[in-house]
Short mmCIF file of C-alpha atoms (C1' of nucleotides) in Angstrom, two decimals:
data_model
loop_
_atom_site.label_atom_id
_atom_site.label_comp_id
_atom_site.label_asym_id
_atom_site.label_seq_id
_atom_site.Cartn_x
_atom_site.Cartn_y
_atom_site.Cartn_z
CA UNK A 290 77.65 -103.20 22.51
CA UNK A 291 75.19 -103.43 19.87
CA UNK A 292 74.82 -104.88 16.72
CA UNK A 293 78.26 -106.23 15.15
CA UNK A 294 79.35 -104.71 11.85
CA UNK A 295 78.97 -108.43 10.81
CA UNK A 296 75.21 -108.01 11.76
CA UNK A 297 74.52 -104.89 10.16
CA UNK A 298 76.09 -106.10 7.00
CA UNK A 299 74.08 -109.21 7.38
CA UNK A 300 71.28 -107.16 7.65
CA UNK A 301 71.13 -104.19 4.68
CA UNK A 302 72.02 -107.32 2.54
CA UNK A 303 69.11 -108.79 3.84
CA UNK A 304 66.69 -105.61 2.95
CA UNK A 305 68.89 -105.53 -0.15
CA UNK A 306 67.51 -108.77 -1.31
CA UNK A 307 63.88 -107.37 -0.28
CA UNK A 308 64.40 -104.68 -2.20
CA UNK A 309 65.82 -106.07 -5.55
CA UNK A 310 63.09 -108.72 -5.33
CA UNK A 311 60.65 -105.83 -5.39
CA UNK A 312 61.84 -103.92 -8.46
CA UNK A 313 61.88 -107.34 -10.11
CA UNK A 314 58.34 -107.70 -9.08
CA UNK A 315 57.91 -103.77 -10.27
CA UNK A 316 59.20 -104.56 -13.94
CA UNK A 317 57.89 -107.73 -14.98
CA UNK A 318 55.09 -108.81 -12.65
CA UNK A 319 54.31 -110.86 -9.18
CA UNK A 320 55.49 -114.12 -11.18
CA UNK A 321 58.64 -113.12 -11.28
CA UNK A 322 60.09 -113.31 -7.66
CA UNK A 323 62.85 -116.29 -8.32
CA UNK A 324 65.68 -116.88 -6.20
CA UNK A 325 68.07 -117.21 -8.90
CA UNK A 326 66.76 -113.45 -10.50
CA UNK A 327 67.24 -112.39 -7.64
CA UNK A 328 70.71 -113.43 -7.14
CA UNK A 329 71.66 -112.56 -10.77
CA UNK A 330 70.28 -109.06 -10.07
CA UNK A 331 72.35 -108.92 -7.68
CA UNK A 332 75.78 -110.50 -8.88
CA UNK A 333 75.44 -113.17 -6.85
CA UNK A 334 75.03 -116.79 -7.03
CA UNK A 335 71.53 -118.06 -5.89
CA UNK A 336 72.36 -119.73 -2.88
CA UNK A 337 73.92 -117.59 -1.78
CA UNK A 338 70.39 -115.86 -0.92
CA UNK A 339 70.01 -119.27 1.08
CA UNK A 340 72.04 -117.56 4.08
CA UNK A 341 68.99 -114.60 4.64
CA UNK A 342 66.29 -117.10 3.96
CA UNK A 343 65.33 -120.08 4.71
CA UNK A 344 63.33 -121.12 1.81
CA UNK A 345 61.75 -119.03 -1.27
CA UNK A 346 58.64 -119.11 0.86
CA UNK A 347 60.51 -117.12 3.09
CA UNK A 348 60.74 -114.29 1.55
CA UNK A 349 58.15 -113.75 -0.10
CA UNK A 350 55.95 -114.07 3.93
CA UNK A 351 58.72 -110.82 4.20
CA UNK A 352 57.91 -109.54 1.80
CA UNK A 353 54.56 -109.41 2.45
CA UNK A 354 55.22 -108.59 6.40
CA UNK A 355 56.90 -105.30 4.86
CA UNK A 356 54.04 -104.32 2.82
CA UNK A 357 51.25 -104.28 4.92
CA UNK A 358 54.08 -102.47 7.43
CA UNK A 359 55.06 -100.39 5.31
CA UNK A 360 51.20 -99.46 3.72
CA UNK A 361 50.38 -98.81 7.52
CA UNK A 362 53.41 -96.38 7.84
CA UNK A 363 51.73 -94.14 4.79
CA UNK A 364 48.31 -94.09 6.11
CA UNK A 365 50.01 -92.81 9.58
CA UNK A 366 52.28 -90.33 8.19
CA UNK A 367 48.94 -89.51 5.80
CA UNK A 368 47.17 -88.95 9.25
CA UNK A 369 49.29 -87.08 10.76
CA UNK A 370 50.16 -84.19 7.96
CA UNK A 371 46.68 -82.54 9.00
CA UNK A 372 45.85 -80.88 12.26
CA UNK A 373 44.77 -82.75 14.83
CA UNK A 374 42.01 -79.88 15.68
CA UNK A 375 41.02 -80.78 12.34
CA UNK A 376 39.85 -84.47 12.84
CA UNK A 377 37.42 -85.17 10.12
CA UNK A 378 40.86 -84.01 7.34
CA UNK A 379 43.20 -86.57 8.70
CA UNK A 380 40.30 -89.42 8.86
CA UNK A 381 39.84 -87.55 5.06
CA UNK A 382 43.78 -87.66 4.28
CA UNK A 383 43.95 -90.88 5.49
CA UNK A 384 41.82 -92.84 3.14
CA UNK A 385 42.91 -91.10 0.36
CA UNK A 386 46.29 -91.98 1.37
CA UNK A 387 45.37 -95.89 0.82
CA UNK A 388 44.79 -95.09 -2.74
CA UNK A 389 47.65 -93.23 -2.72
CA UNK A 390 50.26 -95.92 -1.46
CA UNK A 391 48.67 -98.73 -3.46
CA UNK A 392 49.26 -96.56 -7.39
CA UNK A 393 52.53 -95.75 -5.78
CA UNK A 394 53.96 -99.58 -4.26
CA UNK A 395 50.96 -101.62 -7.13
CA UNK A 396 53.04 -104.78 -6.36
CA UNK A 397 53.33 -104.57 -2.48
CA UNK A 398 49.63 -103.87 -3.15
CA UNK A 399 49.34 -106.60 -4.96
CA UNK A 400 50.54 -109.00 -2.48
CA UNK A 401 48.94 -107.62 0.34
CA UNK A 402 45.34 -107.52 -2.06
CA UNK A 403 45.10 -111.46 -2.98
CA UNK A 404 47.76 -111.55 -5.88
CA UNK A 405 49.25 -114.89 -5.14
CA UNK A 406 52.76 -115.74 -5.63
CA UNK A 407 52.64 -119.05 -8.31
CA UNK A 408 52.83 -121.54 -5.41
CA UNK A 409 53.24 -119.75 -2.58
CA UNK A 410 51.14 -121.35 0.50
CA UNK A 411 50.64 -117.85 2.94
CA UNK A 412 50.93 -118.53 6.68
CA UNK A 413 47.43 -117.46 7.78
CA UNK A 414 47.99 -116.70 11.03
CA UNK A 415 50.72 -114.15 10.74
CA UNK A 416 49.61 -113.02 7.67
CA UNK A 417 45.92 -112.65 9.34
CA UNK A 418 47.35 -110.32 12.07
CA UNK A 419 49.21 -107.86 10.51
CA UNK A 420 45.79 -107.63 8.09
CA UNK A 421 44.18 -107.14 11.65
CA UNK A 422 46.69 -104.35 12.67
CA UNK A 423 45.51 -102.14 9.34
CA UNK A 424 41.88 -102.88 10.54
CA UNK A 425 43.45 -101.82 13.99
CA UNK A 426 44.76 -98.10 13.05
CA UNK A 427 41.56 -97.20 11.07
CA UNK A 428 39.28 -98.27 13.55
CA UNK A 429 40.91 -96.07 16.49
CA UNK A 430 41.14 -93.27 13.91
CA UNK A 431 38.01 -93.43 13.12
CA UNK A 432 36.43 -93.70 17.22
CA UNK A 433 39.10 -90.62 17.99
CA UNK A 434 37.45 -88.55 15.37
CA UNK A 435 34.38 -88.94 16.15
CA UNK A 436 34.99 -87.86 19.94
CA UNK A 437 36.23 -85.27 18.82
CA UNK A 438 33.44 -84.33 16.73
CA UNK A 439 29.81 -83.04 17.57
CA UNK A 440 29.06 -85.51 14.76
CA UNK A 441 26.16 -88.41 15.23
CA UNK A 442 26.29 -91.11 13.23
CA UNK A 443 22.50 -92.13 11.50
CA UNK A 444 21.28 -95.39 12.63
CA UNK A 445 21.91 -98.26 10.91
CA UNK A 446 19.59 -100.64 11.33
CA UNK A 447 21.65 -104.25 11.37
CA UNK A 448 20.67 -107.82 11.79
CA UNK A 449 20.66 -110.25 14.67
CA UNK A 450 22.98 -111.89 13.17
CA UNK A 451 25.00 -108.81 12.01
CA UNK A 452 24.68 -107.51 15.11
CA UNK A 453 26.25 -110.02 16.76
CA UNK A 454 28.95 -110.12 14.52
CA UNK A 455 29.78 -107.12 15.39
CA UNK A 456 29.55 -107.45 19.19
CA UNK A 457 31.89 -109.89 18.98
CA UNK A 458 34.43 -107.92 17.08
CA UNK A 459 34.19 -105.14 18.81
CA UNK A 460 34.92 -107.70 21.67
CA UNK A 461 38.21 -109.62 20.23
CA UNK A 462 39.99 -106.24 19.06
CA UNK A 463 38.27 -103.55 21.91
CA UNK A 464 36.42 -101.17 19.26
CA UNK A 465 34.45 -98.94 21.97
CA UNK A 466 32.24 -97.29 19.48
CA UNK A 467 28.67 -97.71 17.78
CA UNK A 468 28.09 -100.83 16.11
CA UNK A 469 26.05 -98.54 12.85
CA UNK A 470 29.84 -97.48 13.27
CA UNK A 471 31.64 -100.24 13.08
CA UNK A 472 29.79 -101.76 10.35
CA UNK A 473 30.32 -98.50 8.21
CA UNK A 474 34.45 -98.84 8.28
CA UNK A 475 33.85 -102.71 7.94
CA UNK A 476 32.22 -101.94 4.67
CA UNK A 477 33.83 -98.78 3.36
CA UNK A 478 37.64 -100.92 3.80
CA UNK A 479 36.41 -103.63 1.83
CA UNK A 480 34.66 -100.44 -0.80
CA UNK A 481 37.94 -99.50 -0.63
CA UNK A 482 40.02 -102.37 -1.38
CA UNK A 483 37.73 -102.37 -4.57
CA UNK A 484 37.44 -99.67 -6.38
CA UNK A 485 41.31 -99.44 -5.98
CA UNK A 486 42.46 -102.82 -6.92
CA UNK A 487 40.15 -102.05 -10.21
CA UNK A 488 42.05 -98.94 -10.56
CA UNK A 489 45.74 -100.75 -10.56
CA UNK A 490 44.54 -103.41 -12.08
CA UNK A 491 42.97 -101.10 -15.42
CA UNK A 492 39.58 -102.59 -14.62
CA UNK A 493 38.38 -100.13 -14.58
CA UNK A 494 39.92 -97.44 -16.79
CA UNK A 495 38.33 -98.86 -19.77
CA UNK A 496 35.15 -97.15 -18.53
CA UNK A 497 36.42 -94.31 -16.59
CA UNK A 498 39.53 -92.09 -17.31
CA UNK A 499 40.49 -90.65 -13.81
CA UNK A 500 39.08 -93.06 -11.63
CA UNK A 501 40.79 -91.26 -8.85
CA UNK A 502 37.82 -88.89 -8.70
CA UNK A 503 35.22 -91.83 -8.17
CA UNK A 504 37.10 -92.43 -5.34
CA UNK A 505 37.68 -89.37 -3.68
CA UNK A 506 34.33 -88.62 -4.23
CA UNK A 507 33.43 -91.75 -2.69
CA UNK A 508 35.57 -91.40 0.10
CA UNK A 509 33.91 -87.81 1.11
CA UNK A 510 29.81 -89.43 1.37
CA UNK A 511 31.29 -92.33 3.57
CA UNK A 512 32.81 -89.64 5.70
CA UNK A 513 29.60 -88.05 5.36
CA UNK A 514 27.80 -91.43 6.54
CA UNK A 515 29.64 -91.58 9.70
CA UNK A 516 28.02 -88.39 10.35
CA UNK A 517 30.79 -85.25 10.18
CA UNK A 518 30.46 -82.66 7.67
CA UNK A 519 33.40 -82.94 5.49
CA UNK A 520 33.61 -79.70 2.79
CA UNK A 521 32.70 -79.75 -0.72
CA UNK A 522 36.02 -79.10 -2.74
CA UNK B 33 24.00 -129.88 -43.01
CA UNK B 34 25.06 -128.83 -40.20
CA UNK B 35 28.57 -128.98 -38.05
CA UNK B 36 30.15 -131.90 -39.16
CA UNK B 37 31.15 -134.91 -36.74
CA UNK B 38 34.52 -134.79 -36.60
CA UNK B 39 33.95 -130.51 -36.14
CA UNK B 40 31.66 -131.61 -32.83
CA UNK B 41 34.01 -133.91 -30.97
CA UNK B 42 36.75 -131.03 -31.17
CA UNK B 43 34.37 -129.05 -30.07
CA UNK B 44 33.72 -131.67 -27.18
CA UNK B 45 37.69 -132.10 -26.65
CA UNK B 46 38.05 -128.21 -27.09
CA UNK B 47 35.50 -127.50 -23.74
CA UNK B 48 37.04 -130.21 -21.90
CA UNK B 49 39.97 -129.20 -22.32
CA UNK B 50 38.81 -125.87 -20.66
CA UNK B 51 36.40 -127.65 -17.81
CA UNK B 52 40.23 -130.14 -17.33
CA UNK B 53 41.99 -126.57 -16.91
CA UNK B 54 39.52 -125.33 -14.78
CA UNK B 55 39.26 -128.27 -12.81
CA UNK B 56 43.04 -127.95 -12.16
CA UNK B 57 42.86 -125.05 -10.47
CA UNK B 58 40.26 -124.88 -8.89
CA UNK B 59 42.61 -127.59 -6.67
CA UNK B 60 45.94 -126.37 -7.50
CA UNK B 61 45.68 -122.17 -7.52
CA UNK B 62 45.20 -119.89 -10.99
CA UNK B 63 48.92 -120.94 -11.16
CA UNK B 64 48.82 -124.39 -11.61
CA UNK B 65 47.61 -123.73 -14.99
CA UNK B 66 49.78 -126.10 -17.41
CA UNK B 67 49.44 -127.76 -20.49
CA UNK B 68 51.26 -130.58 -19.16
CA UNK B 69 49.37 -131.24 -16.19
CA UNK B 70 45.83 -130.45 -18.92
CA UNK B 71 47.00 -133.33 -20.83
CA UNK B 72 48.15 -135.80 -18.10
CA UNK B 73 44.66 -135.13 -16.54
CA UNK B 74 43.11 -136.00 -19.53
CA UNK B 75 45.23 -139.22 -21.01
CA UNK B 76 47.04 -137.24 -23.81
CA UNK B 77 50.48 -135.90 -24.44
CA UNK B 78 50.99 -132.40 -24.58
CA UNK B 79 51.00 -131.84 -28.37
CA UNK B 80 48.10 -132.67 -28.82
CA UNK B 81 46.22 -129.67 -27.31
CA UNK B 82 48.09 -127.23 -29.78
CA UNK B 83 44.91 -128.86 -32.00
CA UNK B 84 42.96 -127.22 -29.74
CA UNK B 85 44.47 -124.21 -28.62
CA UNK B 86 47.55 -122.13 -30.82
CA UNK B 87 49.62 -120.95 -27.59
CA UNK B 88 48.72 -121.56 -23.91
CA UNK B 89 47.46 -118.21 -23.65
CA UNK B 90 45.43 -118.29 -25.53
CA UNK B 91 44.14 -121.20 -23.83
CA UNK B 92 43.66 -118.52 -20.31
CA UNK B 93 42.31 -116.11 -23.00
CA UNK B 94 39.75 -118.38 -23.47
CA UNK B 95 39.19 -119.88 -20.33
CA UNK B 96 38.81 -115.43 -19.01
CA UNK B 97 36.63 -114.85 -21.59
CA UNK B 98 34.17 -118.03 -20.88
CA UNK B 99 34.10 -116.57 -17.12
CA UNK B 100 33.05 -113.41 -17.70
CA UNK B 101 29.97 -115.06 -20.49
CA UNK B 102 29.13 -117.29 -16.90
CA UNK B 103 29.32 -114.55 -15.04
CA UNK B 104 26.73 -112.62 -17.02
CA UNK B 105 24.46 -115.58 -17.46
CA UNK B 106 24.40 -116.29 -14.26
CA UNK B 107 23.23 -112.95 -13.52
CA UNK B 108 20.36 -112.41 -15.62
CA UNK B 109 19.42 -115.98 -14.64
CA UNK B 110 19.51 -114.56 -10.98
CA UNK B 111 17.33 -111.64 -12.36
CA UNK B 112 14.99 -113.94 -13.92
CA UNK B 113 13.80 -115.37 -11.17
CA UNK B 114 12.10 -112.50 -9.91
CA UNK B 115 9.23 -111.82 -11.79
CA UNK B 116 8.76 -108.34 -13.71
CA UNK B 117 6.51 -106.60 -11.20
CA UNK B 118 9.08 -106.87 -8.58
CA UNK B 119 11.73 -105.07 -10.60
CA UNK B 120 13.58 -103.97 -7.55
CA UNK B 121 13.30 -107.62 -6.50
CA UNK B 122 15.12 -108.74 -9.76
CA UNK B 123 18.00 -105.99 -8.96
CA UNK B 124 17.80 -107.30 -5.53
CA UNK B 125 18.09 -110.94 -6.56
CA UNK B 126 20.73 -109.75 -9.63
CA UNK B 127 23.61 -108.30 -6.58
CA UNK B 128 23.31 -110.90 -4.16
CA UNK B 129 24.22 -113.57 -7.49
CA UNK B 130 27.17 -112.22 -8.14
CA UNK B 131 28.61 -112.81 -5.32
CA UNK B 132 26.54 -116.16 -5.22
CA UNK B 133 28.31 -117.39 -8.86
CA UNK B 134 31.83 -115.84 -6.90
CA UNK B 135 31.88 -118.08 -4.61
CA UNK B 136 30.92 -121.24 -6.37
CA UNK B 137 33.18 -120.22 -9.01
CA UNK B 138 36.27 -118.88 -7.32
CA UNK B 139 38.86 -119.51 -10.04
CA UNK B 140 37.08 -118.35 -12.40
CA UNK B 141 35.78 -115.43 -10.41
CA UNK B 142 39.96 -114.60 -9.35
CA UNK B 143 40.24 -115.27 -13.40
CA UNK B 144 38.19 -111.56 -13.20
CA UNK B 145 39.09 -109.82 -11.36
CA UNK B 146 42.59 -109.17 -11.33
CA UNK B 147 44.41 -112.71 -10.16
CA UNK B 148 46.52 -113.80 -12.87
CA UNK B 149 48.04 -116.41 -14.86
CA UNK B 150 52.04 -116.16 -14.27
CA UNK B 151 53.33 -114.92 -17.51
CA UNK B 152 49.98 -114.29 -19.07
CA UNK B 153 49.40 -111.33 -21.20
CA UNK B 154 46.07 -110.02 -21.75
CA UNK B 155 44.86 -108.86 -24.70
CA UNK B 156 43.24 -105.48 -23.26
CA UNK B 157 41.05 -104.75 -26.02
CA UNK B 158 38.88 -108.39 -26.07
CA UNK B 159 38.74 -108.34 -22.34
CA UNK B 160 37.98 -104.88 -22.01
CA UNK B 161 34.95 -105.07 -24.42
CA UNK B 162 33.99 -108.50 -22.44
CA UNK B 163 33.60 -106.56 -18.45
CA UNK B 164 31.96 -103.54 -20.87
CA UNK B 165 29.44 -105.86 -21.63
CA UNK B 166 28.82 -106.78 -17.42
CA UNK B 167 28.57 -103.17 -16.86
CA UNK B 168 26.04 -102.29 -19.58
CA UNK B 169 23.28 -105.02 -18.33
CA UNK B 170 24.28 -103.85 -14.96
CA UNK B 171 23.25 -100.31 -15.90
CA UNK B 172 20.18 -101.69 -18.41
CA UNK B 173 18.95 -103.90 -15.86
CA UNK B 174 18.88 -100.54 -12.60
CA UNK B 175 17.61 -98.45 -15.93
CA UNK B 176 14.28 -100.54 -16.21
CA UNK B 177 14.14 -101.23 -12.54
CA UNK B 178 13.98 -97.59 -12.63
CA UNK B 179 12.15 -96.68 -15.05
CA UNK B 180 9.11 -98.90 -13.40
CA UNK B 181 8.83 -98.03 -10.02
CA UNK B 182 8.20 -94.37 -8.58
CA UNK B 183 11.26 -94.05 -7.26
CA UNK B 184 13.23 -90.58 -6.71
CA UNK B 185 17.10 -91.07 -6.00
CA UNK B 186 18.39 -88.76 -4.17
CA UNK B 187 20.35 -86.14 -6.34
CA UNK B 188 24.03 -86.56 -5.81
CA UNK B 189 26.32 -83.23 -5.69
CA UNK B 190 29.12 -84.22 -8.77
CA UNK B 191 32.48 -82.54 -9.46
CA UNK B 192 32.89 -80.96 -12.92
CA UNK B 193 35.64 -83.34 -13.48
CA UNK B 194 33.48 -86.61 -12.98
CA UNK B 195 30.13 -85.10 -14.08
CA UNK B 196 31.89 -85.10 -17.97
CA UNK B 197 33.47 -88.64 -17.66
CA UNK B 198 30.31 -89.85 -16.34
CA UNK B 199 28.30 -88.02 -19.51
CA UNK B 200 31.44 -88.98 -21.89
CA UNK B 201 30.91 -93.16 -20.32
CA UNK B 202 26.73 -93.19 -20.88
CA UNK B 203 26.96 -91.17 -24.25
CA UNK B 204 30.05 -94.21 -25.26
CA UNK B 205 27.39 -96.90 -23.86
CA UNK B 206 23.93 -95.08 -24.31
CA UNK B 207 23.13 -94.50 -21.02
CA UNK B 208 20.39 -93.38 -20.54
CA UNK B 209 19.90 -92.26 -16.54
CA UNK B 210 20.31 -89.50 -14.18
CA UNK B 211 24.63 -89.44 -13.96
CA UNK B 212 23.95 -89.75 -10.44
CA UNK B 213 22.06 -93.21 -10.65
CA UNK B 214 25.42 -94.51 -13.14
CA UNK B 215 27.65 -92.96 -10.74
CA UNK B 216 26.10 -95.29 -7.50
CA UNK B 217 26.51 -98.50 -9.90
CA UNK B 218 30.05 -97.82 -10.52
CA UNK B 219 30.75 -97.63 -7.00
CA UNK B 220 28.34 -100.06 -5.83
CA UNK B 221 30.01 -102.24 -9.09
CA UNK B 222 33.74 -101.30 -7.12
CA UNK B 223 32.73 -102.08 -3.65
CA UNK B 224 30.85 -104.85 -4.89
CA UNK B 225 34.00 -106.48 -6.22
CA UNK B 226 35.54 -105.36 -2.94
CA UNK B 227 33.92 -107.04 -0.25
CA UNK B 228 33.39 -110.05 -2.72
CA UNK B 229 37.14 -110.20 -3.26
CA UNK B 230 37.62 -110.24 0.17
CA UNK B 231 35.38 -113.20 0.63
CA UNK B 232 37.02 -115.58 -1.98
CA UNK B 233 40.55 -115.09 -0.94
CA UNK B 234 40.08 -115.17 2.70
CA UNK B 235 41.00 -111.84 4.02
CA UNK B 236 37.97 -110.93 5.70
CA UNK B 237 37.06 -113.97 7.25
CA UNK B 238 39.45 -113.25 10.46
CA UNK B 239 37.06 -110.46 11.18
CA UNK B 240 33.49 -111.45 10.62
CA UNK B 241 32.45 -115.20 10.44
CA UNK B 242 29.89 -114.26 7.66
CA UNK B 243 30.74 -111.97 5.22
CA UNK B 244 27.32 -113.30 3.11
CA UNK B 245 25.75 -110.87 5.80
CA UNK B 246 27.65 -108.08 5.35
CA UNK B 247 27.31 -108.05 1.43
CA UNK B 248 23.34 -108.79 1.84
CA UNK B 249 23.36 -106.15 4.15
CA UNK B 250 25.68 -103.63 2.11
CA UNK B 251 23.26 -104.92 -1.34
CA UNK B 252 20.38 -103.82 0.69
CA UNK B 253 21.75 -100.10 1.35
CA UNK B 254 22.66 -99.77 -1.96
CA UNK B 255 19.55 -100.04 -3.83
CA UNK B 256 17.92 -98.28 -1.27
CA UNK B 257 19.99 -95.52 -2.60
CA UNK B 258 18.92 -95.24 -5.71
CA UNK B 259 15.11 -94.39 -4.57
CA UNK B 260 13.98 -98.01 -4.32
CA UNK B 261 12.14 -98.35 -1.25
CA UNK B 262 13.18 -102.60 -0.01
CA UNK B 263 11.91 -104.86 1.93
CA UNK B 264 13.80 -105.21 5.51
CA UNK B 265 14.22 -109.21 5.62
"C1'" DT C 113 100.80 -106.04 17.64
"C1'" DG C 114 101.40 -110.57 16.36
"C1'" DT C 115 99.42 -115.23 15.88
"C1'" DA C 116 96.38 -119.14 16.06
"C1'" DC C 117 91.79 -120.31 15.21
"C1'" DA C 118 86.94 -119.86 14.46
"C1'" DT C 119 82.68 -117.91 12.03
"C1'" DC C 120 80.47 -117.65 8.18
"C1'" DA C 121 78.71 -114.96 3.13
"C1'" DG C 122 79.05 -116.40 -0.86
"C1'" DT C 123 81.06 -119.56 -5.09
"C1'" DG C 124 80.16 -123.19 -8.63
"C1'" DA C 125 79.28 -127.72 -10.00
"C1'" DA C 126 74.86 -130.53 -9.97
"C1'" DC C 127 69.90 -132.56 -8.50
"C1'" DG C 128 65.58 -133.49 -10.42
"C1'" DC C 129 61.78 -131.12 -12.04
"C1'" DG C 130 58.33 -128.85 -14.81
"C1'" DC C 131 57.94 -125.63 -18.26
"C1'" DG C 132 56.33 -124.46 -23.70
"C1'" DT C 133 57.00 -125.83 -27.68
"C1'" DT C 134 58.39 -128.41 -31.91
"C1'" DC C 135 59.07 -131.74 -34.98
"C1'" DA C 136 58.26 -135.90 -38.16
"C1'" DC C 137 55.73 -139.71 -37.83
"C1'" DT C 138 51.29 -143.38 -37.22
"C1'" DG C 139 46.68 -144.16 -38.12
"C1'" DA C 140 42.28 -144.37 -37.55
"C1'" DT C 141 37.86 -141.05 -40.00
"C1'" DG C 142 36.18 -139.11 -43.79
"C1'" DT C 143 35.15 -138.28 -48.80
"C1'" DA C 144 34.82 -138.60 -53.42
"C1'" DC C 145 35.19 -142.01 -57.46
"C1'" DT D 47 29.22 -151.42 -52.07
"C1'" DG D 48 34.74 -150.78 -51.96
"C1'" DT D 49 38.62 -148.56 -53.21
"C1'" DA D 50 42.41 -145.02 -53.32
"C1'" DC D 51 43.32 -140.70 -51.01
"C1'" DA D 52 43.12 -136.64 -48.15
"C1'" DT D 53 42.77 -134.73 -43.30
"C1'" DC D 54 43.86 -134.54 -39.06
"C1'" DA D 55 43.57 -135.75 -34.04
"C1'" DG D 56 47.06 -137.75 -31.47
"C1'" DT D 57 51.69 -139.79 -30.44
"C1'" DG D 58 56.65 -140.15 -28.80
"C1'" DA D 59 60.78 -138.16 -28.71
"C1'" DA D 60 63.26 -133.64 -27.90
"C1'" DC D 61 64.73 -128.99 -27.43
"C1'" DG D 62 66.45 -124.96 -24.43
"C1'" DC D 63 65.14 -122.78 -20.35
"C1'" DG D 64 64.81 -121.61 -15.62
"C1'" DC D 65 63.16 -122.92 -11.07
"C1'" DG D 66 63.79 -123.90 -5.82
"C1'" DT D 67 67.59 -126.32 -3.31
"C1'" DT D 68 71.33 -129.50 -1.72
"C1'" DC D 69 76.30 -130.06 -0.96
"C1'" DA D 70 81.62 -129.62 -0.54
"C1'" DC D 71 84.20 -125.79 -0.88
"C1'" DT D 72 87.29 -121.05 -0.59
"C1'" DG D 73 88.74 -117.22 1.78
"C1'" DA D 74 88.20 -113.63 3.89
"C1'" DT D 75 86.39 -111.03 8.23
"C1'" DG D 76 86.31 -111.53 13.58
"C1'" DT D 77 88.12 -113.18 17.71
"C1'" DA D 78 90.78 -115.22 21.75
"C1'" DC D 79 95.03 -114.95 23.52
#
DNA sequence: TGTACATCAGTGAACGCGCGTTCACTGATGTAC
DNA sequence: TGTACATCAGTGAACGCGCGTTCACTGATGTAC
């Protein structure tokens, strides 16, 4: 016997609550998330929501975890749009998808990238693990890309302290690549987040009318730093 | 006749209000900013604050503008700790100071870097101008650094679209440098923001115990990209 | 197939709270003669 | 130096609002015999 009719209905409502929450935040900012507002938008009363989420913070946590998963799904999907015979293209497509997903889902991205909901106290263990899964995917993608190419990445001179930290990271998460590469991925992830956040929060537009052009250019030179050759256009 | 006694008292109270607001946000997050809470902490009643700020949003705007100014002051001060005869050291000190100021003033940094106060609607024109002043300082610093050195920055191949945008930026803000350099500064600024935000919001610590090491290393290689030679240690 | 019962989604009223903001006011400080 | 007046910082009560959450409840849906 699969899930009962009642259970399916329950799951659907749970999803609808999250969807409405996202919609409200999209229209009025992450601060607009409130059980009353969600219930009102669903033609329910607010106590009804407690059938689905024990607490407001539980709802927020669910939204954040969903966002991590959706982001990861988008990156995976993007990587799969490019043939396996073009590993470098796969990597580049993934990096560009990072920005595109963020622009298409600014609220979810804001949730991930540090814009907290007022009063929300995140459960660090749970959220940290979700974040690490994203990093794992990127690391593994880079790893398999490099394995399939003849790239010889430039050696980067790392300080002893940095070497030690990167080594312990590799051991913990099972990354099997030169430390220079791990370093480049870590820094690149941070850089991408910086550029995209500035675009999502409209901070860079006063300087540059099309930040995407900047991002795409930087993505290419990042891939090139890994030792891969990227077509110019 | 200079400012009257009354006026000085008034200015002092205005400053105290902002200081208390910063303290409250520091202790309880940016969402904790409220006129009631500030007044309570100052042993005042909340209507009293309306003598000093017409509206809550005016207070937030003042806090943000203060933060921009404080950040800029910190960068300028850092650049001046290094002798004029070592332009490259000046530049590096400034970049490192960017991170240090953010860590010492996480609330002000969050205010700048996009973490909005719930319900606050920023006046884009005013805030955009403050942001541009920071970029101007960095651009000018890089420019004077390069003028005093024999650096020959690597030529970066820029797309036509990117070239056009950078050219118009240079014209608007009066930057007189090769476009490659302007590009590197713009991207570097975004990158720095990304790395620092991840550290301030504790997103990178699950991966790397000392993000500062990562930042310092990246800062050096960024300076090196400009064509300057940086001492290793 | 029909009946008795258990489950449980959703209601409606209420709670205590903190918010931004207004208003008429008091009383101390500063100014003009 | 003393008095009359103006200024204005701060008070205290109140407003309407939306918040998260609780509670006893109703009534429809599903289950067991």
